[in-house]
PDB file of N, CA and C in Angstrom:
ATOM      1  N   UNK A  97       9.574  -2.207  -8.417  1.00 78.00           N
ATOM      2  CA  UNK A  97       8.899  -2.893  -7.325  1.00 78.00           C
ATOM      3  C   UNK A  97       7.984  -1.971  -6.522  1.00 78.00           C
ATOM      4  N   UNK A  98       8.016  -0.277  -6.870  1.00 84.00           N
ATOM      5  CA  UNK A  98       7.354   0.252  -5.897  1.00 84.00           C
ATOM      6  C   UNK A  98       5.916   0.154  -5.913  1.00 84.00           C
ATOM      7  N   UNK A  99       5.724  -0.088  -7.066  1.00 92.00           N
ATOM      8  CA  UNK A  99       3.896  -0.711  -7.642  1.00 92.00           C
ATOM      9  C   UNK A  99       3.731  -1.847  -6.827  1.00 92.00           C
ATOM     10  N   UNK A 100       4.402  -2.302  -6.201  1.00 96.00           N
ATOM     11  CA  UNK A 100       4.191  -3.827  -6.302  1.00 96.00           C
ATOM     12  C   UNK A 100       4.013  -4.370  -4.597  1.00 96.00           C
ATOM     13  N   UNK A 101       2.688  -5.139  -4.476  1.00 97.00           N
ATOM     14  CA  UNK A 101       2.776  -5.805  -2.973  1.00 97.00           C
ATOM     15  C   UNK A 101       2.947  -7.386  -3.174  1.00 97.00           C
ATOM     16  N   UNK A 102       3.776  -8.128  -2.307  1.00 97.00           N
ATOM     17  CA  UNK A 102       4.082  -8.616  -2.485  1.00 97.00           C
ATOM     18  C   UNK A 102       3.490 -10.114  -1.427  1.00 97.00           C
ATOM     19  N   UNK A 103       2.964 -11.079  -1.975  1.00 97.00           N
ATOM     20  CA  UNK A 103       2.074 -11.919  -0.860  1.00 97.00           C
ATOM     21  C   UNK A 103       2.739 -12.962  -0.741  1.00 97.00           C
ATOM     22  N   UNK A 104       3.155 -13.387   0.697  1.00 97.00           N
ATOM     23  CA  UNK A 104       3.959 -14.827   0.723  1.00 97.00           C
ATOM     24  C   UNK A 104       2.918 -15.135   1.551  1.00 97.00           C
ATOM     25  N   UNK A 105       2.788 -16.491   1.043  1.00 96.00           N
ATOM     26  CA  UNK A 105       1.556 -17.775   1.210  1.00 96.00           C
ATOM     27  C   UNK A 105       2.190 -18.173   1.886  1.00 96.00           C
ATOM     28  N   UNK A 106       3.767 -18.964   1.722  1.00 95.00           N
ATOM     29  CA  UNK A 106       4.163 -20.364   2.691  1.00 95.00           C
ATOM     30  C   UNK A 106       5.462 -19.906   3.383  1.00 95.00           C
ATOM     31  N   UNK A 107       6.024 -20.503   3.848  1.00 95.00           N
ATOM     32  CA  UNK A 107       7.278 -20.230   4.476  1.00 95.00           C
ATOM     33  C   UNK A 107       8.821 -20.731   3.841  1.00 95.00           C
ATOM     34  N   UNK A 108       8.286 -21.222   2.640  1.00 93.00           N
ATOM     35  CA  UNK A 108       9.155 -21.586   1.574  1.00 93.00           C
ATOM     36  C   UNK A 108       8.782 -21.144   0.268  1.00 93.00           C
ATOM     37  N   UNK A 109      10.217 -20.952  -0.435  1.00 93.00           N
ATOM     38  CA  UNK A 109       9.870 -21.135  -1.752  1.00 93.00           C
ATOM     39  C   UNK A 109       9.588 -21.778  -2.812  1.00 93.00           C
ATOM     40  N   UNK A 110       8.863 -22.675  -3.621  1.00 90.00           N
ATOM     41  CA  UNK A 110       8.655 -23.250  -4.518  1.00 90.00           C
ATOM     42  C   UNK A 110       8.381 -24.740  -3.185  1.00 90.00           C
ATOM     43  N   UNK A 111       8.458 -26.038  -4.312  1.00 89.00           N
ATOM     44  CA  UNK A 111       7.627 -27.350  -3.572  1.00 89.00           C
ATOM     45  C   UNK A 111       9.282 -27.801  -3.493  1.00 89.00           C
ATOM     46  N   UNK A 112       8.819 -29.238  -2.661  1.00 89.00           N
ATOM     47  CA  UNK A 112      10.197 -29.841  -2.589  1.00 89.00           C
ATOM     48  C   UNK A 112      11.108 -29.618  -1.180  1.00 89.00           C
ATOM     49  N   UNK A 113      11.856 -30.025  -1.309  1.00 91.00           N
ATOM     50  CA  UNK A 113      12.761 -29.810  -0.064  1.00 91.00           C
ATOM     51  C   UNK A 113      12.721 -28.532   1.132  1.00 91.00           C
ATOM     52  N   UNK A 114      11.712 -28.609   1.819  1.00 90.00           N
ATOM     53  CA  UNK A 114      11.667 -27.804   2.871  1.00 90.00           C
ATOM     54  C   UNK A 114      12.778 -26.548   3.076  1.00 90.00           C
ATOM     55  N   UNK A 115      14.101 -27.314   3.766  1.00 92.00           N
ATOM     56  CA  UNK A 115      15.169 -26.758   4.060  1.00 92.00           C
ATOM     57  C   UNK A 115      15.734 -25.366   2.800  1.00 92.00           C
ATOM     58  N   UNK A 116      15.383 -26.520   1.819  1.00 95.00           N
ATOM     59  CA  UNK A 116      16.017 -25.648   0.418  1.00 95.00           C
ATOM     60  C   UNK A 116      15.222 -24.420   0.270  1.00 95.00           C
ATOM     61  N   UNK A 117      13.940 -24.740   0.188  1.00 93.00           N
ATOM     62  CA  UNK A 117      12.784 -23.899   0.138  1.00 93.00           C
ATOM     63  C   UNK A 117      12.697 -22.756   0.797  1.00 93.00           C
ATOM     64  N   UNK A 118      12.969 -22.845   2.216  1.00 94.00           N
ATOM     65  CA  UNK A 118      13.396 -21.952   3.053  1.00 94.00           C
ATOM     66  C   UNK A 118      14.514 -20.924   2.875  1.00 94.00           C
ATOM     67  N   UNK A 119      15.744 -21.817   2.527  1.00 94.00           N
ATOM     68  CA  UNK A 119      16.888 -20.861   1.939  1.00 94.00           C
ATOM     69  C   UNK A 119      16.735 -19.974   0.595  1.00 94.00           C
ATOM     70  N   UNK A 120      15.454 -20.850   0.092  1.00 96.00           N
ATOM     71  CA  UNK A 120      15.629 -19.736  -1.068  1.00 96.00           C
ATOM     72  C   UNK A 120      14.546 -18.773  -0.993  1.00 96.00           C
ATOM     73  N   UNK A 121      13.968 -18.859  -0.048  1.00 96.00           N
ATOM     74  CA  UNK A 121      12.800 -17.679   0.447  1.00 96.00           C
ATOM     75  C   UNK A 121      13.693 -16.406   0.684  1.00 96.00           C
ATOM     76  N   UNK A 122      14.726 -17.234   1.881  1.00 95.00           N
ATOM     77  CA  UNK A 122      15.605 -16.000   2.379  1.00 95.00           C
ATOM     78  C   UNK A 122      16.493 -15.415   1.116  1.00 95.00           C
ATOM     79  N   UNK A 123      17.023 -15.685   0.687  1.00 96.00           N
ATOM     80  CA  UNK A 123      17.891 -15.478  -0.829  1.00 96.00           C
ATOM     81  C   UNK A 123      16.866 -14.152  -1.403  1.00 96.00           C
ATOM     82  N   UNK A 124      15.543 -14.507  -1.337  1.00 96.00           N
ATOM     83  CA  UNK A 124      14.838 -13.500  -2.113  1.00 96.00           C
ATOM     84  C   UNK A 124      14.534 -12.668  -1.802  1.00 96.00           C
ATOM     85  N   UNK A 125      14.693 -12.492  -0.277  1.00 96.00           N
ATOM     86  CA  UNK A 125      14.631 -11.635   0.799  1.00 96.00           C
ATOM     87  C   UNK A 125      15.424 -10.607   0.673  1.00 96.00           C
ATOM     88  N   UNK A 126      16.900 -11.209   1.363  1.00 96.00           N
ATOM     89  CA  UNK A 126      17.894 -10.355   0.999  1.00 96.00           C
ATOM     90  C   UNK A 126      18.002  -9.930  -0.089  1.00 96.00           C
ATOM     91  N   UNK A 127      17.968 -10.266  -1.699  1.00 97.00           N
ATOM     92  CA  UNK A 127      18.201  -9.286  -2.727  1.00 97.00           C
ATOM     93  C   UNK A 127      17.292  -8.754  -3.135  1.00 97.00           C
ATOM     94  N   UNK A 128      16.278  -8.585  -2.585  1.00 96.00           N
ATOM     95  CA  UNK A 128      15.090  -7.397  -2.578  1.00 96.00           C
ATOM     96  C   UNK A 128      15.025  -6.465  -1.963  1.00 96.00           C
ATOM     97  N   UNK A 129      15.616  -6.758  -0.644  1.00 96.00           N
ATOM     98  CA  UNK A 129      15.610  -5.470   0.475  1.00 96.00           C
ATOM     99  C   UNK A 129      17.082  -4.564  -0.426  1.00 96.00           C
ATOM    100  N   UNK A 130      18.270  -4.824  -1.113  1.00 95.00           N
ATOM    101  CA  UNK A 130      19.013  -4.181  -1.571  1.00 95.00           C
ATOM    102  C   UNK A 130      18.287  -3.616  -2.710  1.00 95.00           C
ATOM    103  N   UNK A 131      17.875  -3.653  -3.564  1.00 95.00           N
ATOM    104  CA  UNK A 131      17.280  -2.694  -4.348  1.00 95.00           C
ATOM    105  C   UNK A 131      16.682  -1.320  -4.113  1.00 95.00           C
ATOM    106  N   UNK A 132      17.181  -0.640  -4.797  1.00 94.00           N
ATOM    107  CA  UNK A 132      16.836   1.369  -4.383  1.00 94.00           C
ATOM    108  C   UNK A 132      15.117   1.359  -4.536  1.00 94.00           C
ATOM    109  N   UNK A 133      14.468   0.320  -5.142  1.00 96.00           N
ATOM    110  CA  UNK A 133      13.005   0.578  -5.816  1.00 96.00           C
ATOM    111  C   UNK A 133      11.956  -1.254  -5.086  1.00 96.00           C
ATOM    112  N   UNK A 134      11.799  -0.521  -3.627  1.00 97.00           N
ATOM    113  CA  UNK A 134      11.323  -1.701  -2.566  1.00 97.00           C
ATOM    114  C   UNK A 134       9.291  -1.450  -3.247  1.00 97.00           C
ATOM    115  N   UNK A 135       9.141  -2.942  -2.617  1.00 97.00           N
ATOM    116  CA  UNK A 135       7.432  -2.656  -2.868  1.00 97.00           C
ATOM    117  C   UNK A 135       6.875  -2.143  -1.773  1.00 97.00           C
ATOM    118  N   UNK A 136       5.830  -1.745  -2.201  1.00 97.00           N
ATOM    119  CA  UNK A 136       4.491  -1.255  -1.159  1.00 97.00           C
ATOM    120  C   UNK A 136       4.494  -1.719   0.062  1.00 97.00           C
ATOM    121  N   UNK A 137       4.139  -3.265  -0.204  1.00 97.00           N
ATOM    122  CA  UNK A 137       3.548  -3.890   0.843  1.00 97.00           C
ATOM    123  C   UNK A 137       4.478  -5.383   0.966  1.00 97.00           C
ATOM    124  N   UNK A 138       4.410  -6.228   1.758  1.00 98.00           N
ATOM    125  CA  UNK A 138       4.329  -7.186   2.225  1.00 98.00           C
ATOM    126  C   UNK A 138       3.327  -8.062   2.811  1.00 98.00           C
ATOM    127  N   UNK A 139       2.579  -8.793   2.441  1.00 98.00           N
ATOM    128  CA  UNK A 139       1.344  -9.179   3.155  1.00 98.00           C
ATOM    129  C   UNK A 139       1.733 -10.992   3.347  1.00 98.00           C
ATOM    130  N   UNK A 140       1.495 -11.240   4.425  1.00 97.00           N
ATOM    131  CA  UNK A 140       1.992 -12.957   5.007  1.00 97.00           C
ATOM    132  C   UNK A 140       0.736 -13.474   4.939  1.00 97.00           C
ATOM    133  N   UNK A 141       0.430 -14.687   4.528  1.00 97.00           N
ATOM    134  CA  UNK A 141      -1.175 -15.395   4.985  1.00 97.00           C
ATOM    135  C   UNK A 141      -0.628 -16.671   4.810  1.00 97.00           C
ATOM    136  N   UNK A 142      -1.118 -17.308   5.337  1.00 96.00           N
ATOM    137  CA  UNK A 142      -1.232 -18.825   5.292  1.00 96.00           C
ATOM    138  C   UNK A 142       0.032 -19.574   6.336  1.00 96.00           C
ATOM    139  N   UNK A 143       1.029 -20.312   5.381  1.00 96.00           N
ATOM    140  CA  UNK A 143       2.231 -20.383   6.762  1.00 96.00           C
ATOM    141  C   UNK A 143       3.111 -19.660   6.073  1.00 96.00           C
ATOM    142  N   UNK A 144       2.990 -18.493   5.420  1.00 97.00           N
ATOM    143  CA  UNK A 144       3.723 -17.314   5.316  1.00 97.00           C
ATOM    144  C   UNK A 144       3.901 -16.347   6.201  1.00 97.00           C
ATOM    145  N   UNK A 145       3.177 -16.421   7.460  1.00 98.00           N
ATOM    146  CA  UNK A 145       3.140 -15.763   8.522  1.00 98.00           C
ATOM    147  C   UNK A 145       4.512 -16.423   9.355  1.00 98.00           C
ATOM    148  N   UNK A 146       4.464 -17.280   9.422  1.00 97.00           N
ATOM    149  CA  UNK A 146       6.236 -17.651  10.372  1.00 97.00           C
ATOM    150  C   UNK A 146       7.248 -16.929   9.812  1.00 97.00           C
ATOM    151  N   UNK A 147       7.357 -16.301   8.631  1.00 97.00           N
ATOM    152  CA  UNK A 147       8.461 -15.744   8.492  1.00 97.00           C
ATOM    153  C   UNK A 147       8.768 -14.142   8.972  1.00 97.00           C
ATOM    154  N   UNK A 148       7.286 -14.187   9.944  1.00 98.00           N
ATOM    155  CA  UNK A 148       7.186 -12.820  10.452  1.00 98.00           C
ATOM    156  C   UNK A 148       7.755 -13.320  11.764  1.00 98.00           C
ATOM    157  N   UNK A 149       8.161 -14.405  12.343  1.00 97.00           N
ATOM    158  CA  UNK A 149       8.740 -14.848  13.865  1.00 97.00           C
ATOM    159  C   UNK A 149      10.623 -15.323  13.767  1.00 97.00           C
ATOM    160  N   UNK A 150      10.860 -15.433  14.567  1.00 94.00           N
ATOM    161  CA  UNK A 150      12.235 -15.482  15.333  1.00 94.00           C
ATOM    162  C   UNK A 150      12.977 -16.822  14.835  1.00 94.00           C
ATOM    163  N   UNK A 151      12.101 -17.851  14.865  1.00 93.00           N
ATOM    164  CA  UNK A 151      12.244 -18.817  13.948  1.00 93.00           C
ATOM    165  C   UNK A 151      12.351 -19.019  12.560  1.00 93.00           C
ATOM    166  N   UNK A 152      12.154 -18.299  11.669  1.00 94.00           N
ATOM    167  CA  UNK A 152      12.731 -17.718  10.281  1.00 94.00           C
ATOM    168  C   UNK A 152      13.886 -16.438   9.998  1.00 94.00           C
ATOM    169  N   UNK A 153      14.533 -17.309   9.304  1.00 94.00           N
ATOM    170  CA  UNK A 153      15.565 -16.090   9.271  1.00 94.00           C
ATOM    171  C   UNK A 153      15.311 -14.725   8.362  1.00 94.00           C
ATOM    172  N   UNK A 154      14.418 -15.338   7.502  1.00 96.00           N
ATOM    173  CA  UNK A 154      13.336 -14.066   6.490  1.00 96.00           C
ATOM    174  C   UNK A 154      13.353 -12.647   7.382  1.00 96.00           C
ATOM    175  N   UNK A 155      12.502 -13.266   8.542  1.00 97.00           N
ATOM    176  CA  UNK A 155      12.012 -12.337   9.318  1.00 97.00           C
ATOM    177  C   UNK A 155      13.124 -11.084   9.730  1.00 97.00           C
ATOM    178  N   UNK A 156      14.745 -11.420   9.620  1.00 96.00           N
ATOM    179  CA  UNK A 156      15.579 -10.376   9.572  1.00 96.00           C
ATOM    180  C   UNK A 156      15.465  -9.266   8.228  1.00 96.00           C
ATOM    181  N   UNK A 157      14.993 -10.106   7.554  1.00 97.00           N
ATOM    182  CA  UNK A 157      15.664  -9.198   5.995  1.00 97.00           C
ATOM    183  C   UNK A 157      13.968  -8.369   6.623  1.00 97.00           C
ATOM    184  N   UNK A 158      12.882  -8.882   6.250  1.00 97.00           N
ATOM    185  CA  UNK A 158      11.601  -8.158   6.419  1.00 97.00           C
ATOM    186  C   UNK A 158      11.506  -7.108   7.084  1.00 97.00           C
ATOM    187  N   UNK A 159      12.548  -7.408   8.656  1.00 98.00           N
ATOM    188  CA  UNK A 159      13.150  -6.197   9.597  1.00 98.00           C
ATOM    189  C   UNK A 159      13.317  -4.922   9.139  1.00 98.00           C
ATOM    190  N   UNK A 160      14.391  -5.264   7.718  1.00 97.00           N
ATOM    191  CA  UNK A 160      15.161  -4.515   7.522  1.00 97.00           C
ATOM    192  C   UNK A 160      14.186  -3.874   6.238  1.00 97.00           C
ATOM    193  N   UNK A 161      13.645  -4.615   5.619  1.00 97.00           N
ATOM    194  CA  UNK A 161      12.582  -3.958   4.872  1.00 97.00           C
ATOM    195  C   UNK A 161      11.698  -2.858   5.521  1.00 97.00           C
ATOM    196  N   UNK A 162      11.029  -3.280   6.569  1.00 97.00           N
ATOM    197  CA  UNK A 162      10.287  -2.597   7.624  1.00 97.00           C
ATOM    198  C   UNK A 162      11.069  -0.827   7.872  1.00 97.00           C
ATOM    199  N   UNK A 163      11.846  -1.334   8.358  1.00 97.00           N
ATOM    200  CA  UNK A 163      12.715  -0.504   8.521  1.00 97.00           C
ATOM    201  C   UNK A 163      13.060   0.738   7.821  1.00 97.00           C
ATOM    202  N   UNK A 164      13.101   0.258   6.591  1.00 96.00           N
ATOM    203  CA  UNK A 164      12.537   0.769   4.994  1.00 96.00           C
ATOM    204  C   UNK A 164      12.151   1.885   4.453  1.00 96.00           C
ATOM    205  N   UNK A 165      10.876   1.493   5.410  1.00 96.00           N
ATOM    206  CA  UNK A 165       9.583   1.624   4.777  1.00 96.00           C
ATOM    207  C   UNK A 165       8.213   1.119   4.214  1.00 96.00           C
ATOM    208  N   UNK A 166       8.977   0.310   3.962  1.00 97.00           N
ATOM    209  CA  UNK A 166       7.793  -1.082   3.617  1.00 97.00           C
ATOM    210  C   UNK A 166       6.898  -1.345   4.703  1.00 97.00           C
ATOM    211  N   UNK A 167       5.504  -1.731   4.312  1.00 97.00           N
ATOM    212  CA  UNK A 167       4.200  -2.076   5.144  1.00 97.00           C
ATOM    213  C   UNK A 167       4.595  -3.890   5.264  1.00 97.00           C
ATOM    214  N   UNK A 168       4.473  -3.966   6.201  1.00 98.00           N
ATOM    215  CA  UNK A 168       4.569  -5.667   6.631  1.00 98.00           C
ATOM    216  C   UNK A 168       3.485  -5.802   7.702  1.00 98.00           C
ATOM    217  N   UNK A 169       2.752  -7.203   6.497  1.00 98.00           N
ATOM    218  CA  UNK A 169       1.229  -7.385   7.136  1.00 98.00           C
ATOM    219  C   UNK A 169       1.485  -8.631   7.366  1.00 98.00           C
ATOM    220  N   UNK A 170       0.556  -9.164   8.604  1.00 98.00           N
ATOM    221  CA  UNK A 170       0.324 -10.893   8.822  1.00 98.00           C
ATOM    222  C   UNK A 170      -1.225 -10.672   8.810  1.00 98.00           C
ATOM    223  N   UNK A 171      -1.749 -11.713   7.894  1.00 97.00           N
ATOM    224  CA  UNK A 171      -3.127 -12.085   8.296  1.00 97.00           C
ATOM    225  C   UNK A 171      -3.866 -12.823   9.886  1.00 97.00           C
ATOM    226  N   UNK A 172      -4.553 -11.930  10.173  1.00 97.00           N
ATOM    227  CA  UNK A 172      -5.031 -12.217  11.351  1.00 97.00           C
ATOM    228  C   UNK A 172      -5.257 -13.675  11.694  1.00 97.00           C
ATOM    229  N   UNK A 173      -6.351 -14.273  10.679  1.00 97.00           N
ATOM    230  CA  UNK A 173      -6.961 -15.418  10.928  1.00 97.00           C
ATOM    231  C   UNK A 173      -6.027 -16.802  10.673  1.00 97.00           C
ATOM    232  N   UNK A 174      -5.159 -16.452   9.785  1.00 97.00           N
ATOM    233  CA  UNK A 174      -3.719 -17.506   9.665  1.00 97.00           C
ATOM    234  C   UNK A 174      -2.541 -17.300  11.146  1.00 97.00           C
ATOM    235  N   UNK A 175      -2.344 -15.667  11.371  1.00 98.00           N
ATOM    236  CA  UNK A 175      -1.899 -15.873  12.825  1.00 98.00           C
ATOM    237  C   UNK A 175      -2.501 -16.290  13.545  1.00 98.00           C
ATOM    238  N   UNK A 176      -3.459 -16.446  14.038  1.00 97.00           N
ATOM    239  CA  UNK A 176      -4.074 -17.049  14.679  1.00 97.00           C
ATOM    240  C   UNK A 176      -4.628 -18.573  14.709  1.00 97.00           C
ATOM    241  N   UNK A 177      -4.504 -18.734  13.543  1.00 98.00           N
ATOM    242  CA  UNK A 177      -4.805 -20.050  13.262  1.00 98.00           C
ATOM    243  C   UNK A 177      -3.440 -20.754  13.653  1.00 98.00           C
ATOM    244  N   UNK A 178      -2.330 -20.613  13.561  1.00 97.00           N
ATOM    245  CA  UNK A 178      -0.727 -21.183  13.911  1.00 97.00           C
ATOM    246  C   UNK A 178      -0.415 -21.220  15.246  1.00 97.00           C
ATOM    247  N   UNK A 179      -0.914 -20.038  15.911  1.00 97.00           N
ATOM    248  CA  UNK A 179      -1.127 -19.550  17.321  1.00 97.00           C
ATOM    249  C   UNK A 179       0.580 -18.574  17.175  1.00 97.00           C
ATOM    250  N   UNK A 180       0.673 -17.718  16.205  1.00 97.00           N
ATOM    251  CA  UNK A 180       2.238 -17.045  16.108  1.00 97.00           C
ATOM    252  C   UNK A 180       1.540 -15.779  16.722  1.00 97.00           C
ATOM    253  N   UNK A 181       0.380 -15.186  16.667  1.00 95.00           N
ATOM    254  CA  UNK A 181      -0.140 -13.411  17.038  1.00 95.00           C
ATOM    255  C   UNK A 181       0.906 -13.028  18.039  1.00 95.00           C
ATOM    256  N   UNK A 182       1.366 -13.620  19.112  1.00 95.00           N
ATOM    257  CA  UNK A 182       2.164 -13.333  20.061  1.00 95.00           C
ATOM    258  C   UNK A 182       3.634 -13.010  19.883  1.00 95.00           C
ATOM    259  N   UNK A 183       3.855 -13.862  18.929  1.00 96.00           N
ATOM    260  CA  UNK A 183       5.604 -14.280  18.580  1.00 96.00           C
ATOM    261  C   UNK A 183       6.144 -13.166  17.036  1.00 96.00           C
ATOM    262  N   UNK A 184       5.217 -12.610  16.313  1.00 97.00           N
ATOM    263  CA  UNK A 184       5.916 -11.832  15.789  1.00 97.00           C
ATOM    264  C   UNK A 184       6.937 -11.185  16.117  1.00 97.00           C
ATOM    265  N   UNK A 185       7.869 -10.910  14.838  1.00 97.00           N
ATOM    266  CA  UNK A 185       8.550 -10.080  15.931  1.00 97.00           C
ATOM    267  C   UNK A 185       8.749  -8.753  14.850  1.00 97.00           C
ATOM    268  N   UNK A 186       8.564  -8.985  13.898  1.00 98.00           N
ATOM    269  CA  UNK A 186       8.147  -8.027  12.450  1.00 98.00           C
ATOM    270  C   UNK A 186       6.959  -7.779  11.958  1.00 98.00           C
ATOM    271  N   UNK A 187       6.123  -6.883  11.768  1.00 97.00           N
ATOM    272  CA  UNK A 187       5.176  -6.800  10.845  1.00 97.00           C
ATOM    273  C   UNK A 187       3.819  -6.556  11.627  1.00 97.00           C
ATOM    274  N   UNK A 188       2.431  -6.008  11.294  1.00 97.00           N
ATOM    275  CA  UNK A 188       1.473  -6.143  12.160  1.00 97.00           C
ATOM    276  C   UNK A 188       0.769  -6.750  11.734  1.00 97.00           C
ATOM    277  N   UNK A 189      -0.787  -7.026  12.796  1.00 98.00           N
ATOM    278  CA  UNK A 189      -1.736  -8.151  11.761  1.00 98.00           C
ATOM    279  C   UNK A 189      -2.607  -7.336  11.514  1.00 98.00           C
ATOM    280  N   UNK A 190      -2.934  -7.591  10.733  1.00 96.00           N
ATOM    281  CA  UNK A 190      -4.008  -7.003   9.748  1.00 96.00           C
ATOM    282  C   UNK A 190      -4.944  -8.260   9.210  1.00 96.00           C
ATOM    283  N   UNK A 191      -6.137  -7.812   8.052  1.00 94.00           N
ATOM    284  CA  UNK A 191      -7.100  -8.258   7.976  1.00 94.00           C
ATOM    285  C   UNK A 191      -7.284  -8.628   6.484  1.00 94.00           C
ATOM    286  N   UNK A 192      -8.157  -9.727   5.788  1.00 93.00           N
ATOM    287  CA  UNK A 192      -7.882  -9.565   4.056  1.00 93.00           C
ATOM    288  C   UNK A 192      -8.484  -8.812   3.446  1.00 93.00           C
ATOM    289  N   UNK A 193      -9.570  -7.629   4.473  1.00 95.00           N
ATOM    290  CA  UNK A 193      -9.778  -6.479   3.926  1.00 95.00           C
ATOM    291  C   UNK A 193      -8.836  -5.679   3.522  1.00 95.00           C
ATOM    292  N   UNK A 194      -7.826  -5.752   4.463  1.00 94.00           N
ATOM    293  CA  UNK A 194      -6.585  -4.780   4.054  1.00 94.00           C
ATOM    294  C   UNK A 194      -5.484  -5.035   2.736  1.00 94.00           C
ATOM    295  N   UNK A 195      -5.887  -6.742   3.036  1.00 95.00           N
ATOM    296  CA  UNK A 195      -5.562  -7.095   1.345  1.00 95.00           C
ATOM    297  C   UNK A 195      -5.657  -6.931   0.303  1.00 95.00           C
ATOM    298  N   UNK A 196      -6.987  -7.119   0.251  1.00 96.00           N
ATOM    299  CA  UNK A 196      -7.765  -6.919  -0.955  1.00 96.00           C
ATOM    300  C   UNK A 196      -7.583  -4.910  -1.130  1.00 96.00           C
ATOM    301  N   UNK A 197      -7.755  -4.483  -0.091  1.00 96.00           N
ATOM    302  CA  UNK A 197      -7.241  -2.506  -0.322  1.00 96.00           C
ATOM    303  C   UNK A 197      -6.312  -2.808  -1.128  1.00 96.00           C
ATOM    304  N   UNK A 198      -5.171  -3.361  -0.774  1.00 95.00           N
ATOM    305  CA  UNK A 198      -3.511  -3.356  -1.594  1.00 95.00           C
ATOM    306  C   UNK A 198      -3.468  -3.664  -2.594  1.00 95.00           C
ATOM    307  N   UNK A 199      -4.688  -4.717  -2.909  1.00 96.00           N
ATOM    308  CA  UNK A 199      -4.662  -5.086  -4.085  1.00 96.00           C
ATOM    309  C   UNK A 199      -5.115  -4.249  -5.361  1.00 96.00           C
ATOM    310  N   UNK A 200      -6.171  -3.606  -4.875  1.00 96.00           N
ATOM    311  CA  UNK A 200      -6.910  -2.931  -5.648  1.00 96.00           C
ATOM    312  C   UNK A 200      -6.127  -1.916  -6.209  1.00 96.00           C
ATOM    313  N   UNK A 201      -4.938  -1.364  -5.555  1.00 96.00           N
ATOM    314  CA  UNK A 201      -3.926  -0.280  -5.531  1.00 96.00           C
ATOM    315  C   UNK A 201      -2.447  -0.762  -6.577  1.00 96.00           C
ATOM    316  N   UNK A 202      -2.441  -2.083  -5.900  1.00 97.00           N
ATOM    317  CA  UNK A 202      -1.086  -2.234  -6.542  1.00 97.00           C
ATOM    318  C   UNK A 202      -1.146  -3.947  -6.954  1.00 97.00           C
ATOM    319  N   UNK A 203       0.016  -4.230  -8.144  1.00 97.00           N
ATOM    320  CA  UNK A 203       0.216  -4.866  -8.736  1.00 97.00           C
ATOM    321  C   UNK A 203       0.517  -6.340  -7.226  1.00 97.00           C
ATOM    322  N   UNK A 204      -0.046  -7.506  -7.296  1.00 97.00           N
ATOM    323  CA  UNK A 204       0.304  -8.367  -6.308  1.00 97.00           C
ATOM    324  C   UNK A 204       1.500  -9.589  -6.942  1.00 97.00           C
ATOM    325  N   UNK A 205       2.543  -9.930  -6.229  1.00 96.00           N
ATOM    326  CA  UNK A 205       3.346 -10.667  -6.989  1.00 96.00           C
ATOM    327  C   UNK A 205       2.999 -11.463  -5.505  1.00 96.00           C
ATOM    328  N   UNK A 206       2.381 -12.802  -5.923  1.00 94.00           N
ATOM    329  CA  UNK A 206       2.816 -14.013  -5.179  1.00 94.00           C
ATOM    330  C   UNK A 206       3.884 -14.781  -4.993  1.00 94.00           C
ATOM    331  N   UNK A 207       4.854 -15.059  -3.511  1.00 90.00           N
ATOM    332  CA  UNK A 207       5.588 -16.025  -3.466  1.00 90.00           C
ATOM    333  C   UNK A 207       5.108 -16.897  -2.910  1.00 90.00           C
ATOM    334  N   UNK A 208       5.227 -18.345  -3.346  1.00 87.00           N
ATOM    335  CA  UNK A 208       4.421 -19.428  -2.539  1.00 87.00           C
ATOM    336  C   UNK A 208       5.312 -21.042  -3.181  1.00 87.00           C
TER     337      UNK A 208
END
């Protein structure tokens, strides 16, 4: 995973049941942050940015990613677009210039 940045689009995983979706965001959370071999980056855009706030429970494991080592990005114009810029409580905002940098660098695995 250390090649690897990792882009969450939504605040769930896969389509379908919200609730579920959510739990299994977090699920992927937690058994990623346990692995000895974490990615690069983290980058949030779209309503993948709530899981950078208080209201997602993601936002603990990401903590703890952070914590890490790991880079945890929110896109500016999606925070802002939600109105969350204020309410993070993990991660900084950044820009999809800074995206597209990560990308160019490292392998991108989309969750969405």
């Amino acid at each position: 995973m250390k090649n690897k940045v990792i882009l969450v689009s939504s605040n769930q995983l896969g389509k379908g049941d919200q609730v579920l979706g959510e739990n299994v965001l977090e699920t992927f959370f937690t058994v990623l942050k346990q692995r000895e071999e974490l990615p690069a980056a983290v980058f949030c855009m779209n309503s993948g940015v709530f899981t950078l706030t208080e209201d997602s429970f993601v936002s603990v494991h990401l903590k703890e990613l952070e914590d890490k080592g790991v880079n945890i990005f929110a896109c500016k114009t999606c925070a802002d677009h939600y109105g969350v810029s204020e309410k993070l409580t993990v991660g900084k905002i950044s820009g999809m210039a800074d995206f597209v940098e990560l990308a160019s660098k490292y392998e991108v695995l989309t969750i969405s």
